[in-house]
CSV table of C-alpha atoms and ligand atoms in Angstrom, one decimal:
chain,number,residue,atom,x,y,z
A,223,UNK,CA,97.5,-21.7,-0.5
A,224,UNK,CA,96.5,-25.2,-0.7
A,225,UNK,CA,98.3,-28.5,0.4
A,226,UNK,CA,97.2,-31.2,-1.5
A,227,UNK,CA,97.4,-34.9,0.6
A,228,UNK,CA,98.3,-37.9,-1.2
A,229,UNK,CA,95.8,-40.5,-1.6
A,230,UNK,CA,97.7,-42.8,0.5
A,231,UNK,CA,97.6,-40.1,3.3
A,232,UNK,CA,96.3,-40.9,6.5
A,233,UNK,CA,94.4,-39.3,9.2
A,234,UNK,CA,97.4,-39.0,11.0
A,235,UNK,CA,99.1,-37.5,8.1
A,236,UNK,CA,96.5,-34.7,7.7
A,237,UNK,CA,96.4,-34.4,11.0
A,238,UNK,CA,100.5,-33.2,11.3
A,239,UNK,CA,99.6,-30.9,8.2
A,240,UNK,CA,96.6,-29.5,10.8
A,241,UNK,CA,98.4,-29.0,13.4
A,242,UNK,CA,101.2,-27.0,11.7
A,243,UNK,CA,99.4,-24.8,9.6
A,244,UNK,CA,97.6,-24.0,12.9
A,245,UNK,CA,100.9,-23.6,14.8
A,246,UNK,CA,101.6,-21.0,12.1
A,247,UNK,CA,98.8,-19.1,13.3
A,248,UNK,CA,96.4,-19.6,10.4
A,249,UNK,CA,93.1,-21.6,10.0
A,250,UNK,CA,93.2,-24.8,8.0
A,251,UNK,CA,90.0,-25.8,6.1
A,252,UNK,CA,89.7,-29.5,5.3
A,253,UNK,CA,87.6,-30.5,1.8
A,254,UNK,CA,87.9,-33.9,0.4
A,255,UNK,CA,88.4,-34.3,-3.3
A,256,UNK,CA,87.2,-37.4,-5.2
A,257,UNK,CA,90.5,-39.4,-3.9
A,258,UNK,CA,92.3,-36.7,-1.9
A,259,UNK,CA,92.1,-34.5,0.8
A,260,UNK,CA,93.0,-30.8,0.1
A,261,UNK,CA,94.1,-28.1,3.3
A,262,UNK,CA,93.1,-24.8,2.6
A,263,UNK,CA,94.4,-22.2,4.1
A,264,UNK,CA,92.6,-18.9,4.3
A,265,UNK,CA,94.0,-15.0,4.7
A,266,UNK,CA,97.2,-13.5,3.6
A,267,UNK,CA,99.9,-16.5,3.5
A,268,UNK,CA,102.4,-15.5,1.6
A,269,UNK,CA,105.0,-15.8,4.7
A,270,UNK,CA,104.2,-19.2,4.8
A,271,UNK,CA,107.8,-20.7,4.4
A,272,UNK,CA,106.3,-24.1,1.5
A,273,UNK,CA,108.7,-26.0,2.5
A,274,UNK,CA,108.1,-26.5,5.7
A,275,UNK,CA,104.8,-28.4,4.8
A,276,UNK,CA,106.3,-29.5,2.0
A,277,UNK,CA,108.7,-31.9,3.8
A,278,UNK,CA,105.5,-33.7,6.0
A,279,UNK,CA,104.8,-37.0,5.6
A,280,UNK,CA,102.4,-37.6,2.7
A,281,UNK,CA,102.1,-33.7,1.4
A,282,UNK,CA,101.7,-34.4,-2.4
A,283,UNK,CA,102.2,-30.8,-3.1
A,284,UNK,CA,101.5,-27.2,-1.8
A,285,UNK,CA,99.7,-24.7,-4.1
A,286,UNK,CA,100.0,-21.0,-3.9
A,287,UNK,CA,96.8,-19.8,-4.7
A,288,UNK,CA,97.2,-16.7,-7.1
A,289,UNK,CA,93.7,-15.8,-7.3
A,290,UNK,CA,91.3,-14.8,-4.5
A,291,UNK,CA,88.8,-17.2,-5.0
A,292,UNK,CA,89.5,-20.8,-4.1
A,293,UNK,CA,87.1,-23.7,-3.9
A,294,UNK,CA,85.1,-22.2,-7.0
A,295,UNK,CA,88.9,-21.7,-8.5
A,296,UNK,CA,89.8,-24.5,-11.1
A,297,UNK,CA,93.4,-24.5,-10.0
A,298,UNK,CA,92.6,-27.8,-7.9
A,299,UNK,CA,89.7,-28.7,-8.5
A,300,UNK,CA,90.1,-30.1,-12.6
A,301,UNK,CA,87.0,-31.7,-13.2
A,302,UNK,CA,83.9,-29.9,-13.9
A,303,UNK,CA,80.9,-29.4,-11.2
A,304,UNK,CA,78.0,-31.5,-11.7
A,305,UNK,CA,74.9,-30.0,-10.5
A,306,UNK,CA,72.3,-32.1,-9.6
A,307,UNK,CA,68.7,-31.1,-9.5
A,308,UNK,CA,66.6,-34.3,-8.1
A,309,UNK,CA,68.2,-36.5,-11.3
A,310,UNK,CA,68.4,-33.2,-13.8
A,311,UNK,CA,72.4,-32.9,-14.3
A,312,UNK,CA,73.4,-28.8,-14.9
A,313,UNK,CA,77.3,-29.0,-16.3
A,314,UNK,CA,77.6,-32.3,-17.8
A,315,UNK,CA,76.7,-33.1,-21.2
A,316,UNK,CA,73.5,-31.8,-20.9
A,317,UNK,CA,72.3,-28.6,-21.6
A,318,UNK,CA,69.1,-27.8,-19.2
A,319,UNK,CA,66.8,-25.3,-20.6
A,320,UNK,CA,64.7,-23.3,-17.3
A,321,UNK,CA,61.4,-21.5,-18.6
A,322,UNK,CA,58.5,-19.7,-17.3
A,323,UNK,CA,57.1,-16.4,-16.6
A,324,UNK,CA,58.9,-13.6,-14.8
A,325,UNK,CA,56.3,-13.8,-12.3
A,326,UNK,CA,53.4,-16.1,-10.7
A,327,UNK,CA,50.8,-14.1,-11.3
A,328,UNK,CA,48.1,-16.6,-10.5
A,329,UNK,CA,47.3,-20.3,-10.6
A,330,UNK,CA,45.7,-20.1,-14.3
A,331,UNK,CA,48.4,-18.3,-15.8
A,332,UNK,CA,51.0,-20.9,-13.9
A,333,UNK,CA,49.4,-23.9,-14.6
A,334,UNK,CA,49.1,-22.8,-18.4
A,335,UNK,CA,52.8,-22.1,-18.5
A,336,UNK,CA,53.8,-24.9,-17.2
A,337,UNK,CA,52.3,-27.1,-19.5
A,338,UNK,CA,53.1,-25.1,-22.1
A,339,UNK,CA,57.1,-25.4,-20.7
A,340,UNK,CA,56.6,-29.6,-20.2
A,341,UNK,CA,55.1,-29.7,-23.6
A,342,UNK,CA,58.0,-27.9,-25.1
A,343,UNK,CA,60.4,-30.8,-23.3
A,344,UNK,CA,61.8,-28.4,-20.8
A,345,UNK,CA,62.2,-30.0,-17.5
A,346,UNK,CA,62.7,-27.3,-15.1
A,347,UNK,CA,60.1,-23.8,-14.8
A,348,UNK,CA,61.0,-20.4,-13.5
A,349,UNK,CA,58.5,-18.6,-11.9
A,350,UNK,CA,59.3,-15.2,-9.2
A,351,UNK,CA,57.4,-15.1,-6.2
A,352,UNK,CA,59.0,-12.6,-4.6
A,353,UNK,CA,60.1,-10.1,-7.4
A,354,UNK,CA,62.8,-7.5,-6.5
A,355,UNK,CA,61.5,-5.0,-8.6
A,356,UNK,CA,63.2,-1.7,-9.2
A,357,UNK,CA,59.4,0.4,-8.5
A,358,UNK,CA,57.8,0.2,-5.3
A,359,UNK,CA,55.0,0.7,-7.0
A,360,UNK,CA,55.1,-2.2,-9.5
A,361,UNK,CA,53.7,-6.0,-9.0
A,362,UNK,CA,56.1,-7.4,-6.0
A,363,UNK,CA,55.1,-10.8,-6.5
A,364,UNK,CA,52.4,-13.1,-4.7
A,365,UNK,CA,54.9,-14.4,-1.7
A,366,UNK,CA,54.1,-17.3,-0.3
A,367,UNK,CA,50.8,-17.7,-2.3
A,368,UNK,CA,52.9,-18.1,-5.7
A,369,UNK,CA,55.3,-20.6,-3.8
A,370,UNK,CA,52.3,-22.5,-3.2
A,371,UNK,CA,51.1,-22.2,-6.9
A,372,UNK,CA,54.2,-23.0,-8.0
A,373,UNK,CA,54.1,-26.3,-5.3
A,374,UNK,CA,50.5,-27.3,-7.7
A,375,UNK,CA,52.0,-26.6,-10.7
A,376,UNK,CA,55.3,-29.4,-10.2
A,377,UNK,CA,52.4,-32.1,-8.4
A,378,UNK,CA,50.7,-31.6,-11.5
A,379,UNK,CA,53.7,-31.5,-14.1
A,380,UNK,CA,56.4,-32.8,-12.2
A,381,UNK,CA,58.9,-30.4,-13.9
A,382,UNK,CA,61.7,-29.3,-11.0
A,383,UNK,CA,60.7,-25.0,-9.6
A,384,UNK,CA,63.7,-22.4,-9.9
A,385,UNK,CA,62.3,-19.3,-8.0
A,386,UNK,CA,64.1,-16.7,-6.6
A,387,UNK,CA,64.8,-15.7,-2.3
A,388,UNK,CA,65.5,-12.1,-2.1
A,389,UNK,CA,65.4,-12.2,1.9
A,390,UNK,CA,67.6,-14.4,4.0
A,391,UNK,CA,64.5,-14.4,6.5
A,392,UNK,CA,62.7,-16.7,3.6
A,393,UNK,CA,65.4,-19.1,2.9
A,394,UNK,CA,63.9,-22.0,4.6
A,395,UNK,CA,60.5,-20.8,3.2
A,396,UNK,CA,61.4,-21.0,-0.2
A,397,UNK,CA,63.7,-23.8,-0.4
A,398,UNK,CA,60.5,-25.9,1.1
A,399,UNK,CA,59.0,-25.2,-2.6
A,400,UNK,CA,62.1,-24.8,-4.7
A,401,UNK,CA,63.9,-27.4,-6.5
A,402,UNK,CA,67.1,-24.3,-7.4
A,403,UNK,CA,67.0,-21.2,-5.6
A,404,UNK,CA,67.8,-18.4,-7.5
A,405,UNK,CA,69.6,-15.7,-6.0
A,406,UNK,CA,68.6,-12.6,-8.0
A,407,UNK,CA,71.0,-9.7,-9.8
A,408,UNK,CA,70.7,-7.5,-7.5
A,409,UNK,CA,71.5,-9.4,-4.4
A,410,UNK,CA,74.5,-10.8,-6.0
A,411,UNK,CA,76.3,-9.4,-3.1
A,412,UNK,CA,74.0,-9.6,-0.3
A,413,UNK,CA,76.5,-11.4,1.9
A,414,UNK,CA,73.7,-12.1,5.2
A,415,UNK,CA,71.9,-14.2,2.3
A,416,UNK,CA,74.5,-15.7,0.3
A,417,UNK,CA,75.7,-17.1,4.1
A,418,UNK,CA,72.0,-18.1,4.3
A,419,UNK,CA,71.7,-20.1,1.6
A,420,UNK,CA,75.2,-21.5,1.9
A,421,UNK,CA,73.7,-23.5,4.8
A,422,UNK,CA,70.8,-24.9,2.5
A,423,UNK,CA,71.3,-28.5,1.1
A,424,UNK,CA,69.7,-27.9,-2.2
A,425,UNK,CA,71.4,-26.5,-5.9
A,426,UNK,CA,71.6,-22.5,-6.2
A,427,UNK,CA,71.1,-20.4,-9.1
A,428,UNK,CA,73.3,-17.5,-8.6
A,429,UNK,CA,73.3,-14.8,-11.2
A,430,UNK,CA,75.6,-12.0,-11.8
A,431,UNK,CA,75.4,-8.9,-10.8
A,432,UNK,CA,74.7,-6.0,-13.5
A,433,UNK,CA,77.5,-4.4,-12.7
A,434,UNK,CA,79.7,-7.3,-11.1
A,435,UNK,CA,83.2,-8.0,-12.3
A,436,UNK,CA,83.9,-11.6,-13.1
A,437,UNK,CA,86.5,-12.1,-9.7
A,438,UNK,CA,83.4,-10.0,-7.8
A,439,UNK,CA,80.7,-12.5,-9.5
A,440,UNK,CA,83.2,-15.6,-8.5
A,441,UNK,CA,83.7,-13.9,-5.1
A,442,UNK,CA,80.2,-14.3,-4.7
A,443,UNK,CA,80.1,-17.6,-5.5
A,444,UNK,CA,83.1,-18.0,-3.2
A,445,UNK,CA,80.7,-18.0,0.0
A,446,UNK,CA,78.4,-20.7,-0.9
A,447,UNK,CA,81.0,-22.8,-1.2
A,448,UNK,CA,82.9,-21.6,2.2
A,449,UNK,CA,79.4,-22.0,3.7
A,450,UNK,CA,79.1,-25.5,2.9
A,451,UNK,CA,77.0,-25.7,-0.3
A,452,UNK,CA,78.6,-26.8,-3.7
A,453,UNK,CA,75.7,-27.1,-5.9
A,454,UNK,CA,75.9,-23.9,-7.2
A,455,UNK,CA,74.7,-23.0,-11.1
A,456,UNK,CA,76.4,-19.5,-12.5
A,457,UNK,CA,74.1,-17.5,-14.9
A,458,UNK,CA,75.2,-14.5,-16.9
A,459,UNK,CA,71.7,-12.1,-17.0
A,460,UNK,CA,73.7,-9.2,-18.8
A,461,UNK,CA,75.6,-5.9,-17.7
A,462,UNK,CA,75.3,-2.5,-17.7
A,463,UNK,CA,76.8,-0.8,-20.2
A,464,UNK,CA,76.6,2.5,-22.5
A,465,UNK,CA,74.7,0.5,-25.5
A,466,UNK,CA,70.9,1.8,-25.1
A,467,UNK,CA,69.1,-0.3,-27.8
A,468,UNK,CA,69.4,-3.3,-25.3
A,469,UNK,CA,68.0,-3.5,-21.7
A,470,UNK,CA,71.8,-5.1,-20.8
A,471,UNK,CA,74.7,-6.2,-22.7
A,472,UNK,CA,74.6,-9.7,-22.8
A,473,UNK,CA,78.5,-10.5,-21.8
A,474,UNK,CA,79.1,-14.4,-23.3
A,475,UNK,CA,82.6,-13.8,-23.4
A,476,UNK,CA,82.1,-14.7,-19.6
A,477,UNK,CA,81.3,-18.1,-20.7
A,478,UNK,CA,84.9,-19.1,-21.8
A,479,UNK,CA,86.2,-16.8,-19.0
A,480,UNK,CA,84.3,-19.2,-15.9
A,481,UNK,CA,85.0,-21.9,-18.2
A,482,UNK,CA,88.5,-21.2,-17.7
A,483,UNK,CA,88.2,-20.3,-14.3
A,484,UNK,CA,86.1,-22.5,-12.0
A,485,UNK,CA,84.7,-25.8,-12.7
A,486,UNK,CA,81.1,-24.6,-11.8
A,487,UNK,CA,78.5,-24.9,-14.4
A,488,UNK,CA,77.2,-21.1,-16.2
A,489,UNK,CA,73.9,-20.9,-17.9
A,490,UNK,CA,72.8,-17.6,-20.0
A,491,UNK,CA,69.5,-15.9,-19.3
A,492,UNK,CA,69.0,-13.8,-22.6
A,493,UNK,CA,65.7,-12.4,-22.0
A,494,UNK,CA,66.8,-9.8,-19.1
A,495,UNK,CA,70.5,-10.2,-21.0
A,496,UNK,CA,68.4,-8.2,-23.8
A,497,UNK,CA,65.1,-6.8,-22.7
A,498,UNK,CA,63.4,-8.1,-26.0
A,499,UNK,CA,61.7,-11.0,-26.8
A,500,UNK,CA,62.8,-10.8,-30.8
A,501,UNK,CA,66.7,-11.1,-29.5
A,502,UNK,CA,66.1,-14.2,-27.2
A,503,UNK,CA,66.4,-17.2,-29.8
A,504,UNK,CA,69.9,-15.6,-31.5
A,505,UNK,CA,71.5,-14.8,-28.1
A,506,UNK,CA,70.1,-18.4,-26.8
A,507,UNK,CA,72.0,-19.9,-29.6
A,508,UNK,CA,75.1,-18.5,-29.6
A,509,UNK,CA,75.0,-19.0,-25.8
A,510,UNK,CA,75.0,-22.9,-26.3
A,511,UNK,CA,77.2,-22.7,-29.1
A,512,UNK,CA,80.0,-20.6,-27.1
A,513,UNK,CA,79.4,-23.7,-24.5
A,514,UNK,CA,77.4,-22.2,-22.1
A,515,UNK,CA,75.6,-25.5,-19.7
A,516,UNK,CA,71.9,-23.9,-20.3
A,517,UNK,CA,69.2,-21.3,-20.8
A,518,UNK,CA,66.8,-19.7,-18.3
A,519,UNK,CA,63.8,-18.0,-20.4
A,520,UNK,CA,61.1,-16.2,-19.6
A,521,UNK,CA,58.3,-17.6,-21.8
A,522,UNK,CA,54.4,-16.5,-21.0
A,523,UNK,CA,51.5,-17.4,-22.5
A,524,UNK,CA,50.5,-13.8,-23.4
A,525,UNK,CA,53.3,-11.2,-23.4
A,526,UNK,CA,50.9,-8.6,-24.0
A,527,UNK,CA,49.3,-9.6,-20.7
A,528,UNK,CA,52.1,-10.1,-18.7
A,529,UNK,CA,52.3,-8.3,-15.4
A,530,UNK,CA,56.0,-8.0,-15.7
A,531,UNK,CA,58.8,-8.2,-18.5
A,532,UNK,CA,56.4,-9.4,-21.0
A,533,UNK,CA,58.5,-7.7,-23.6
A,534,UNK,CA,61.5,-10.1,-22.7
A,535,UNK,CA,59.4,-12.7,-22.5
A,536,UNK,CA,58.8,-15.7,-25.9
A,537,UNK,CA,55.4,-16.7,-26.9
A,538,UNK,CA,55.0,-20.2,-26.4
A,539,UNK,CA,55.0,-21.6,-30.5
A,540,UNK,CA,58.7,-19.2,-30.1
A,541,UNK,CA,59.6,-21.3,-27.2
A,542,UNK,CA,58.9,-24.6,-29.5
A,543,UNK,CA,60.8,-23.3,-32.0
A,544,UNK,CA,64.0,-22.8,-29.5
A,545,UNK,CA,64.3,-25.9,-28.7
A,546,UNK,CA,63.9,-27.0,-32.1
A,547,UNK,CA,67.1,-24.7,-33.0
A,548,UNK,CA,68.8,-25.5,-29.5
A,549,UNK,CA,68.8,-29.3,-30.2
A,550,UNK,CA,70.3,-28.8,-33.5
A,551,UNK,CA,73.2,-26.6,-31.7
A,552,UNK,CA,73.7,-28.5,-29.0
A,553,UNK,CA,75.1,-31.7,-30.9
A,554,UNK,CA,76.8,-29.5,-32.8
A,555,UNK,CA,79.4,-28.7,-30.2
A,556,UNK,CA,79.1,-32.2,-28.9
A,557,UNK,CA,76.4,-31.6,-25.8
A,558,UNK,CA,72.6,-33.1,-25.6
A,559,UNK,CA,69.6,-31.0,-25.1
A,560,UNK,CA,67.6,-32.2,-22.5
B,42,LIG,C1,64.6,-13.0,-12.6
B,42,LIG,O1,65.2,-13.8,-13.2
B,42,LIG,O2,63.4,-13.1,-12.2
B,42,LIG,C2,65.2,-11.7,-12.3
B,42,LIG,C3,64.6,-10.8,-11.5
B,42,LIG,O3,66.4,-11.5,-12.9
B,42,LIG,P1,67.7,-10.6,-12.5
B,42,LIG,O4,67.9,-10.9,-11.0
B,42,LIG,O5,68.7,-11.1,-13.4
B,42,LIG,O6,67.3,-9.2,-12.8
B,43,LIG,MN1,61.9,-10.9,-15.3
C-alpha cells in the first residue's frame, strides 16, 4: 500500500502517518514525489484497516498496491522516468541509440569503433570488458585493461561508455569508467549485485533475463530502486523460446507491456534479440516504431574478425544506414533521434 501526502502536508503530518504505520508493526518507506511525499509500506498489508490512515491529518489518499512491484509500478508514479546520462536523456523524447562491439578486444579495434559509432551520430558506445560468456573456454574479456581502453576511447571521442559488471566485487571498478552500467542477461537476478549497484549514483542498464517473466524482470528492477538508485534503463535482449532460426525471440510486445507498467524507460537490443546481423535494422525499426526509448547494437568494424558475436554484429556503412532509417521512424511516431 501507499499513502499519498498532500502537498500542503507537513513534517509533522508525515510524521503522524510514520508513527502509525509503525505502531501497526510495519516499516514505512518515505520517497518524495515531484510535489508530494508518498509512505510505502512494504510486506503483506492487506489487514491494514485504510481508514485508519485515511482519517490523519493531510493523507490525500491511500493506495492498495495490487501488483508486487512498487516504485518501478506506474500506479503512482504517472510521469515517465527520465534518465540522465551526463546531459544524454534515455525516456524523453529522445530515442538514444548505444553501439559498439560485443567486446574490447584491443585499443585499435576500440578506437576504430568508436569513431566509426561518433561518426554515425551515436552518442553513447557499448563495449564488454568483462564478458559472461556461456564457454569457459571462449574470450572472457580484457578486465580492467578494456575499462581502461574504453577510458581512451571517451577522452578521445567524448561519446558516454555502457559496459557491463558481472561481479558485485567490481562495482566501484567499473562505475569509475562507466557512464551506464549494464547489468547483463544472465545476472538479471543476481540479487548480491543488483543490491550492489543499487548503492551506485550513476544510470543502470538492466536487461532481461532470457527466461524472465515481465513481473520477475520488473522485480528486478524493483531493487535498484529499494536500494536507492532510480536511474535505471530496461532493455529487452530477447527470450528463449522453441523458434530455432533465431538465437532469441525478440519479445516487443514488452514494450507496450513496461510502457503500461512502470514509468521507467525500455530500450531493444536486436542483435542478441536475433543472433543475426541481416535481422538487426527491421527489428531496430519496429522497435522505435512500437515506442521503444532506444537501441543498443553491436556494430564492429569487421564481423568476420570479431572475437565474439560477430554474426550479430552490423558493419559500419549498415550502422549509417540505421540511423538513416531510425531518424525517419523516429518522427514518425512523434520522438527525435539523437
Ligand atoms: C551484452 O550486451 O554484452 C550481453 C552479454 O548481452 P546479454 O546479457 O543480453 O546476453
Ligand atoms: Mn554480445
Amino acid at each position: 500500500m501507499i499513502i499519498v501526502m498532500k502537498p500542503i502536508a507537513t513534517l509533522d503530518d508525515v510524521k503522524r502517518v510514520v508513527d502509525k504505520v509503525k505502531f501497526l508493526g510495519f516499516e514505512p518507506h518515505i520517497t518524495n514525489d515531484d510535489e508530494r511525499t508518498l509512505i510505502r509500506i512494504s510486506g503483506d498489508d492487506r489487514q491494514i484497516d485504510r481508514e485508519q490512515i485515511n482519517i490523519l491529518p493531510n493523507v490525500e489518499a491511500v493506495v492498495p498496491t495490487l501488483k508486487p512491484y512498487k516504485l518501478v509500478s506506474r500506479e503512482l508514479h504517472l510521469t515517465d522516468t527520465i534518465v540522465d546520462v551526463d546531459g544524454i536523456k534515455v525516456g524523453g523524447k529522445d530515442v538514444v541509440v548505444m553501439a559498439g562491439p560485443c567486446s574490447v578486444e584491443n585499443e585499435e579495434q576500440l578506437l576504430t569503433s568508436a569513431k566509426i559509432v561518433r561518426e554515425a551520430g551515436i552518442k553513447v558506445l557499448r563495449g564488454g570488458a568483462f564478458k559472461p560468456r556461456t564457454s569457459p573456454y571462449t574470450f572472457q574479456g580484457l578486465g580492467e585493461e578494456g575499462l581502461k581502453i574504453l577510458a581512451k576511447a571517451k577522452r578521445e571521442t567524448g561519446l558516454k561508455i555502457v559496459t557491463e559488471v558481472m561481479d558485485d566485487a567490481d562495482v566501484n571498478l567499473v562505475a569509475e569508467y562507466a557512464d551506464i552500467l549494464q547489468i547483463g542477461s544472465r545476472n538479471m537476478q543476481n540479487i548480491k549485485l543488483l543490491r550492489a549497484v543499487s548503492k551506485i549514483r550513476k544510470p543502470v542498464l538492466l536487461k532481461r533475463g532470457f527466461s524472465a517473466t515481465l513481473t520477475e524482470f520488473l522485480m528486478s528492477a524493483e531493487y535498484l530502486l529499494d536500494g536507492g538508485n532510480d536511474q535505471i534503463i530496461l532493455c529487452e535482449r530477447g527470450i528463449r523460446t522453441f523458434v530455432e532460426y533465431t538465437r532469441n525471440t525478440l519479445d516487443l510486445n514488452i514494450i507496450p507491456a513496461i510502457k503500461r507498467l512502470s514509468h521507467l524507460p525500455i530500450i531493444v537490443d536486436p542483435s542478441h534479440g536475433t543472433g543475426r546481423y541481416d535481422f538487426i535494422i527491421p527489428m531496430s525499426r519496429a522497435s522505435i516504431a512500437a515506442g521503444a526509448d532506444g537501441l543498443l547494437v553491436e556494430m564492429h568494424p569487421k564481423p568476420e574478425d570479431a572475437i565474439s558475436d560477430g554474426a550479430q554484429s552490423l558493419k559500419p556503412e549498415k550502422l549509417f544506414q540505421l540511423i538513416n532509417d531510425l531518424k525517419q521512424i523516429a518522427a514518425a511516431v512523434g520522438r527525435n533521434l539523437i
